[in-house]
Short mmCIF file of C-alpha atoms and ligand atoms in Angstrom, two decimals:
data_model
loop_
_atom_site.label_atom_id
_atom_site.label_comp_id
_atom_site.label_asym_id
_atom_site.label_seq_id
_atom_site.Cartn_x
_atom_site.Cartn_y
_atom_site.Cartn_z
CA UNK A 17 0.00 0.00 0.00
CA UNK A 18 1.75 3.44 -0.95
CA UNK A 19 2.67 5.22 2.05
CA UNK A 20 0.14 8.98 2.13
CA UNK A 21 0.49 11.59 4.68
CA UNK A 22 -1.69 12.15 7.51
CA UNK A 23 -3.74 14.67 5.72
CA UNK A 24 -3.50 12.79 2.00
CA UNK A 25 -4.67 9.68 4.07
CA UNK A 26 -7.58 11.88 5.75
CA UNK A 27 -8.40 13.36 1.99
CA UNK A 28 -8.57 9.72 0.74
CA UNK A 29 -10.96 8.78 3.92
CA UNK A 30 -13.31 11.98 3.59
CA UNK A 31 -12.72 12.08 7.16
CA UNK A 32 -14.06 16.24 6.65
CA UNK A 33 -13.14 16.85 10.26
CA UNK A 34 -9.62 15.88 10.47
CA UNK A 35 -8.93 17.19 7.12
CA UNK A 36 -9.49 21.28 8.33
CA UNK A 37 -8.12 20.19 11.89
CA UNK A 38 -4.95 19.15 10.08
CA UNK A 39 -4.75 21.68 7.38
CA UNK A 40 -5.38 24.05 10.46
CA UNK A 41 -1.87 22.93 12.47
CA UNK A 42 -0.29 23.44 9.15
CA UNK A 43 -1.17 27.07 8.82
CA UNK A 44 -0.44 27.32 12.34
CA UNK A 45 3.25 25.99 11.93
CA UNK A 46 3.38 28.29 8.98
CA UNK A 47 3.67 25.62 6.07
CA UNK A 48 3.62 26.69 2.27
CA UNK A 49 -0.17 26.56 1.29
CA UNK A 50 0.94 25.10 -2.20
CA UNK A 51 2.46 22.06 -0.06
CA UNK A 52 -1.06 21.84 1.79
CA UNK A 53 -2.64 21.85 -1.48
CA UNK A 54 -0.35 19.28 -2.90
CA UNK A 55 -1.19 17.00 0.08
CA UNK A 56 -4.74 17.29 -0.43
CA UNK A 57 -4.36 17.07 -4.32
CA UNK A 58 -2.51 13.30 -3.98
CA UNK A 59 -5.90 12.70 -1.91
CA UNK A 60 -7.82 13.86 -5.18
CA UNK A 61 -5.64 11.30 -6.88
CA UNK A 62 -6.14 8.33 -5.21
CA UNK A 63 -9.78 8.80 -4.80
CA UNK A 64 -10.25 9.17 -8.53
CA UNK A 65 -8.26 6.36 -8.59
CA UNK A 66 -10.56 4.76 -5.62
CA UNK A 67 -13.85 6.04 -8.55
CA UNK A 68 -12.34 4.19 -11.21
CA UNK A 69 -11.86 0.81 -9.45
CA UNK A 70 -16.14 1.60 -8.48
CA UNK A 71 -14.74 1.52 -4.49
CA UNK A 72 -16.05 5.00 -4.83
CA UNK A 73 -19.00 6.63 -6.33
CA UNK A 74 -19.75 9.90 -7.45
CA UNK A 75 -21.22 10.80 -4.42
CA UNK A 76 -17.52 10.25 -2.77
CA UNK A 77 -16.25 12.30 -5.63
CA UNK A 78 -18.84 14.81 -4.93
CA UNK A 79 -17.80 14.91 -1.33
CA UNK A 80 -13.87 15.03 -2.37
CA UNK A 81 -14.77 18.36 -3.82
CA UNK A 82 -16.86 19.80 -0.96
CA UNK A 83 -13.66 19.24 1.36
CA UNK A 84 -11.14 20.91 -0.93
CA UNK A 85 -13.21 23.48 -1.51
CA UNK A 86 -13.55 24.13 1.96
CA UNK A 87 -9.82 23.81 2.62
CA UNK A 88 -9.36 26.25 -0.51
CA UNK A 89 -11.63 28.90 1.10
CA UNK A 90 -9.23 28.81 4.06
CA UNK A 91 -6.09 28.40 1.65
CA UNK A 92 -7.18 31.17 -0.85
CA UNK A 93 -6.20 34.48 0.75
CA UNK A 94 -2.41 33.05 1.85
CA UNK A 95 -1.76 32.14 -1.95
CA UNK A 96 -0.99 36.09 -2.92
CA UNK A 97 2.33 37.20 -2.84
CA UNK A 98 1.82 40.72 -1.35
CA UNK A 99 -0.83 43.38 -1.10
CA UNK A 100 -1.10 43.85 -5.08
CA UNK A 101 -4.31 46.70 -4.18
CA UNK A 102 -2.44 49.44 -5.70
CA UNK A 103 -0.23 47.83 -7.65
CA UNK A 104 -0.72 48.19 -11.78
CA UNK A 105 -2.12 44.60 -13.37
CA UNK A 106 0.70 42.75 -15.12
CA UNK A 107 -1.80 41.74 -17.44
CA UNK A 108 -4.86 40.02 -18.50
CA UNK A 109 -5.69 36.43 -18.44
CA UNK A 110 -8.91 34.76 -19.67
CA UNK A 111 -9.57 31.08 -17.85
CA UNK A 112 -12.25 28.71 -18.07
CA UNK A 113 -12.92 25.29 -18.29
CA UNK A 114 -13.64 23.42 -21.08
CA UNK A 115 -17.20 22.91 -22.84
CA UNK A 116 -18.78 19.44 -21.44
CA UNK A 117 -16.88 19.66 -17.88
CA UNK A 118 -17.49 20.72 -14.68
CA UNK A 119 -15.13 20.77 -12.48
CA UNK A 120 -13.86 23.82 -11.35
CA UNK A 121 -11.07 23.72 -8.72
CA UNK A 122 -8.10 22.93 -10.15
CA UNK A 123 -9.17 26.51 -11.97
CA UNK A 124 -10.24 28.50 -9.12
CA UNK A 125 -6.71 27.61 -7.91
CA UNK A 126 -5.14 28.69 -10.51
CA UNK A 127 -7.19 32.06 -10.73
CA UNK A 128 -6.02 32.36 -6.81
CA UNK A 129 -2.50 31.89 -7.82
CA UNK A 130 -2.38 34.27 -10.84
CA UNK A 131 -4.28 36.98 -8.97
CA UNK A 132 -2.51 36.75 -6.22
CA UNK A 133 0.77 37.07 -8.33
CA UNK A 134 -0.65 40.40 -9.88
CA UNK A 135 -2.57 39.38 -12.98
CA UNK A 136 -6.31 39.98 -14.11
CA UNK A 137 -8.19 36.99 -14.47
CA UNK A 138 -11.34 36.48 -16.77
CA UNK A 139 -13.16 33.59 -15.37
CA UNK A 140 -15.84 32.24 -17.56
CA UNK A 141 -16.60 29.36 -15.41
CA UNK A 142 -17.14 26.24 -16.73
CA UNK A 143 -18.61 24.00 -19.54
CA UNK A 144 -17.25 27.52 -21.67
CA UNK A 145 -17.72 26.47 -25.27
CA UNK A 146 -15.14 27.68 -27.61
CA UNK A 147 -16.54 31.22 -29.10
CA UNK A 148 -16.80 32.30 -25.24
CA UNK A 149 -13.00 31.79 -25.18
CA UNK A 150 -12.67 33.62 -28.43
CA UNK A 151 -14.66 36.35 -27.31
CA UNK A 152 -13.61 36.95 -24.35
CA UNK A 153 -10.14 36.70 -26.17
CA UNK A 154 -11.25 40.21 -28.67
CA UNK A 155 -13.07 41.80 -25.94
CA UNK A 156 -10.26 41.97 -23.50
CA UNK A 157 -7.42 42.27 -25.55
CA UNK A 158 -5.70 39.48 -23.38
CA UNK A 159 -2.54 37.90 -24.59
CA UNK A 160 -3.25 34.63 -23.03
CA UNK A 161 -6.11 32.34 -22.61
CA UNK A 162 -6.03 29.41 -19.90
CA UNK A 163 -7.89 26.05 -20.99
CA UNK A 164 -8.58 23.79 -17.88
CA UNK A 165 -9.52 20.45 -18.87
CA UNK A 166 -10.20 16.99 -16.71
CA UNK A 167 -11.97 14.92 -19.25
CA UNK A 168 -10.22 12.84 -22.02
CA UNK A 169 -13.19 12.77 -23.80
CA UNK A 170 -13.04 16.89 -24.03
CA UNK A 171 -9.94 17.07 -25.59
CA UNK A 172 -11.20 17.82 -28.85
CA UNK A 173 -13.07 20.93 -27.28
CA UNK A 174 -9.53 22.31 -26.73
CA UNK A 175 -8.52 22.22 -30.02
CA UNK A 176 -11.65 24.12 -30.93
CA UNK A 177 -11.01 26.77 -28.77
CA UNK A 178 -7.42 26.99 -30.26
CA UNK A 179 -8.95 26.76 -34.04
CA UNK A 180 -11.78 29.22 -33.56
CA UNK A 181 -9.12 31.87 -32.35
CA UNK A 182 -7.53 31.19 -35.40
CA UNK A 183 -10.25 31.18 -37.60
CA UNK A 184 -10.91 34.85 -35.79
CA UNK A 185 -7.90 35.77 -37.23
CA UNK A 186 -6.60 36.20 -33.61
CA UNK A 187 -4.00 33.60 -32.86
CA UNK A 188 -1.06 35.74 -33.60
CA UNK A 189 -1.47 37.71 -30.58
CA UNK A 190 -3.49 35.50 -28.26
CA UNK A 191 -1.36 32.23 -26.65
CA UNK A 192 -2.94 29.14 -25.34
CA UNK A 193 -2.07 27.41 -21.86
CA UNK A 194 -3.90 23.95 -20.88
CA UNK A 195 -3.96 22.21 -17.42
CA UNK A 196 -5.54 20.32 -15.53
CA UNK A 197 -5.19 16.11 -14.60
CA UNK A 198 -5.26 13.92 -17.65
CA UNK A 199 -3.74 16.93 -19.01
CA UNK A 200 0.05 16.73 -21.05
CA UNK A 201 2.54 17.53 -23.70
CA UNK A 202 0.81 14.86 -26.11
CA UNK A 203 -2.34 16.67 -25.16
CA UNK A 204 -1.06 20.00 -25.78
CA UNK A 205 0.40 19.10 -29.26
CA UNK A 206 -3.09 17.15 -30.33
CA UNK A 207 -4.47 20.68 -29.62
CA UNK A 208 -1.97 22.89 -30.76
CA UNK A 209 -1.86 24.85 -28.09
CA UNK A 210 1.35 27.19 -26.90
CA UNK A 211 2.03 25.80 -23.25
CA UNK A 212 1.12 22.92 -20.97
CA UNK A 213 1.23 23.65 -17.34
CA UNK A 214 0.90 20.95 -15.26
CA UNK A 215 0.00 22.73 -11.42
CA UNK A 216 -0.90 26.53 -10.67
CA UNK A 217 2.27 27.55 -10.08
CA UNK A 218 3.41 26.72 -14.23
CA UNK A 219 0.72 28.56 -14.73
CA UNK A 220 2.38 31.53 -13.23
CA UNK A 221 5.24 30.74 -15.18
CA UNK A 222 3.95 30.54 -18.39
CA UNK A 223 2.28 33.97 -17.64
CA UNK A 224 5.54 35.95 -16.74
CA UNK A 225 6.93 34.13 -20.33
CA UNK A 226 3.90 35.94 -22.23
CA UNK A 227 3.78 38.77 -19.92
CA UNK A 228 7.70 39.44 -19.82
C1 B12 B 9 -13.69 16.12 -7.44
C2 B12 B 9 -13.96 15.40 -8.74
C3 B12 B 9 -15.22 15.57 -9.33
C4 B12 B 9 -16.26 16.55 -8.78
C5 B12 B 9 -15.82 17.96 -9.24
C6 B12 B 9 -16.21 19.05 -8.26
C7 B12 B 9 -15.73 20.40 -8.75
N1 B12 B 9 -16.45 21.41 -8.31
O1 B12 B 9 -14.76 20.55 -9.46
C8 B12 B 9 -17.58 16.05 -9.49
C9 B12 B 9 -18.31 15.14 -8.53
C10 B12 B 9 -18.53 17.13 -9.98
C11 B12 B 9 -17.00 15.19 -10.63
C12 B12 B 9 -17.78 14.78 -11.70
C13 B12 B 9 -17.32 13.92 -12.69
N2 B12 B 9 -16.12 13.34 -12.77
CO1 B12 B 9 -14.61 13.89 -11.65
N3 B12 B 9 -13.17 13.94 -10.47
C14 B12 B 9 -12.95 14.59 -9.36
C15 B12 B 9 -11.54 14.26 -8.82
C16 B12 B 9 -11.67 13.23 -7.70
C17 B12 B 9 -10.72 15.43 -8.31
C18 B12 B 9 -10.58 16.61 -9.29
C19 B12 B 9 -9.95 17.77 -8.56
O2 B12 B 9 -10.63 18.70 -8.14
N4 B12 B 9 -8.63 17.67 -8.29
C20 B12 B 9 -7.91 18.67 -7.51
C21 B12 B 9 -7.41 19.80 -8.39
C22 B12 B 9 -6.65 20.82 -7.55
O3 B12 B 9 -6.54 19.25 -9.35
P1 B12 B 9 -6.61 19.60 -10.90
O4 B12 B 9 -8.01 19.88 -11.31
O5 B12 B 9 -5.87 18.60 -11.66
O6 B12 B 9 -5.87 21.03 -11.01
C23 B12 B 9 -4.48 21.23 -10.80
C24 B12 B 9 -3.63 21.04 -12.07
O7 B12 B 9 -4.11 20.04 -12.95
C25 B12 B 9 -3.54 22.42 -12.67
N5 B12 B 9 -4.59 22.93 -13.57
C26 B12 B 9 -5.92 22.73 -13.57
N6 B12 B 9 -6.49 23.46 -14.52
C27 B12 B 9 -5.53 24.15 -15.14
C28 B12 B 9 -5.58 25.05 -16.21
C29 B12 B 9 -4.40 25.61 -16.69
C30 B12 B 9 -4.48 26.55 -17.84
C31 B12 B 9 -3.14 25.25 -16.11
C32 B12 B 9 -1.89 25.81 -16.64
C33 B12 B 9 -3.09 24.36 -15.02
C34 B12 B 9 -4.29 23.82 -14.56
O8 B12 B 9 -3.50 23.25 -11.52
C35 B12 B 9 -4.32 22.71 -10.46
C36 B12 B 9 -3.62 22.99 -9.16
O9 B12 B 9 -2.37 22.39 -9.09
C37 B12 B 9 -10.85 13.68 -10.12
C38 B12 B 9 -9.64 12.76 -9.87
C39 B12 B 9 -8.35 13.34 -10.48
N7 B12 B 9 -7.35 12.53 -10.63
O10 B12 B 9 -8.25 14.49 -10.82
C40 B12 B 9 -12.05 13.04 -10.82
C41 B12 B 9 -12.03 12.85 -12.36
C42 B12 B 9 -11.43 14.05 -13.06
N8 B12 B 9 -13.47 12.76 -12.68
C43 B12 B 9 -13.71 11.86 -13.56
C44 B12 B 9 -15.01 11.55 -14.05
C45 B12 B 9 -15.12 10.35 -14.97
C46 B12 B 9 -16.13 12.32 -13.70
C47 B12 B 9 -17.57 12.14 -14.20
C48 B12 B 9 -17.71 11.84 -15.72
C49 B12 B 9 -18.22 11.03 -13.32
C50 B12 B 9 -19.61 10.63 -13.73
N9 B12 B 9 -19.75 9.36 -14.09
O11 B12 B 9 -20.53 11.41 -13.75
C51 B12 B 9 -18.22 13.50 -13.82
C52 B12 B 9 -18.10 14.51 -14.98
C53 B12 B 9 -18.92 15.75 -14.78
C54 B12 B 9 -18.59 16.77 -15.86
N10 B12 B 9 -19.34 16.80 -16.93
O12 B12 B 9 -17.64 17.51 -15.73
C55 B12 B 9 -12.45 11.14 -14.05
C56 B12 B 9 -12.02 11.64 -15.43
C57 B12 B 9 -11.37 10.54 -16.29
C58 B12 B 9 -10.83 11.20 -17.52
N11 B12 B 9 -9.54 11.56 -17.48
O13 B12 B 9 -11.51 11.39 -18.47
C59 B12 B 9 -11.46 11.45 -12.89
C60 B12 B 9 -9.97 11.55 -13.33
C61 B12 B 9 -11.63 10.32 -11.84
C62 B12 B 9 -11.13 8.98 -12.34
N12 B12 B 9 -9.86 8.65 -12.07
O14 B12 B 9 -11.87 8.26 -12.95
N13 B12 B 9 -15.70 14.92 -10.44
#
């Protein structure tokens, strides 16, 4: 059995309670939120892995995302680097995720991180079909648009979005990052998009290489 920590062992359990008392002592002691996220992410892991051997249902999974989100409420406001109120934007970002899927925090995080780091973010939710991207794309002027993605079956939806900003004659200016689990460099390619980031904190990367 692969050895989890306490709180990636209480994640994997959906013991709800011992999750925030645990992420709690962390904050306490001072630990990097991303490293309390990371924990709770392998949890998110396993228990999709937990879903696909049917030990789980979606009502676990459904649960799974309650927690984090809960965790991510407390997590949220430690993710910025420094009071950015008065500070100029460093640029504009439009996110969403992909038409046909729901799930939403692996982007909220994301969002957290790139605000936090000083950048606008355009969040269109989720289930965003493609011309939603584009527009928001022409609307904002954004350099960048952020494609979250957790289904296999949605990968062609990516592409889309990165062929309807072509056919709006606006892929010259506009890059295109993907993320999110079954997400990866094959993927990226298949959609011909720009950049594959595989956590929120690539995604601040790639955003300081657009944004430089
Ligand atoms: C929680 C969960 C749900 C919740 C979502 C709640 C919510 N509000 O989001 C609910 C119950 C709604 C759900 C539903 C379903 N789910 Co689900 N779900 C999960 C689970 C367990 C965790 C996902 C999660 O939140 N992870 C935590 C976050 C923090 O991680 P993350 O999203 O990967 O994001 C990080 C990075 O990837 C990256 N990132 C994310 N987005 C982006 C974007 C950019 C631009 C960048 C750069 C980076 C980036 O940064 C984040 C932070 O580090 C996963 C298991 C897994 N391995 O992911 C299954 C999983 C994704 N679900 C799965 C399935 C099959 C479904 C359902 C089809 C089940 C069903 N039969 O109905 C439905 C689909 C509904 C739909 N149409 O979307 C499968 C998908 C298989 C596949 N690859 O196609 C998985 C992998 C489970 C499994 N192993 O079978 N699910």
């Amino acid at each position: 059995m692969a050895d989890f920590t306490e709180l990636t062992q209480a994640m994997i359990n959906l013991d709800e309670d011992k999750v925030y008392d645990l992420v709690d002592k962390k904050v306490d002691k001072g630990e990097n939120p991303l490293d309390i996220i990371k924990e709770c992410n392998d949890g998110m892991f396993e228990i999709g892995q937990l879903f696909e051997k049917n030990e789980y249902y979606l009502s676990e999974l459904i649960m799974a995302g309650e927690i984090f989100k809960s965790v991510m409420s407390k997590l949220e406001p430690m993710l910025g680097e420094a009071d950015l109120a008065n500070q100029p934007s460093k640029g504009t970002v439009v996110l969403g995720t992909v038409k046909d899927d729901i799930h939403d925090i692996g982007k909220d995080i994301v969002i957290s991180m790139l605000k936090g780091t000083g950048y606008e973010v355009v969040d269109l939710g989720v289930d965003v079909p493609a011309d939603k991207f584009v527009n928001a794309a022409r609307e904002t002027g954004a350099k960048l648009v952020g494609v979250s993605c957790l289904l296999n079956f949605t990968f062609p939806e990516i592409k889309k979005v990165v062929d309807e900003l072509e056919a709006a004659g606006l892929r010259d200016q506009v890059k295109v990052m993907i993320g999110g689990a079954p997400c990866n460099e094959d993927v990226r390619k298949f959609a011909g998009a720009d950049f594959y980031g595989k956590d929120a904190a690539s995604a601040v990367s790639i955003c300081n290489q657009v944004y430089r």
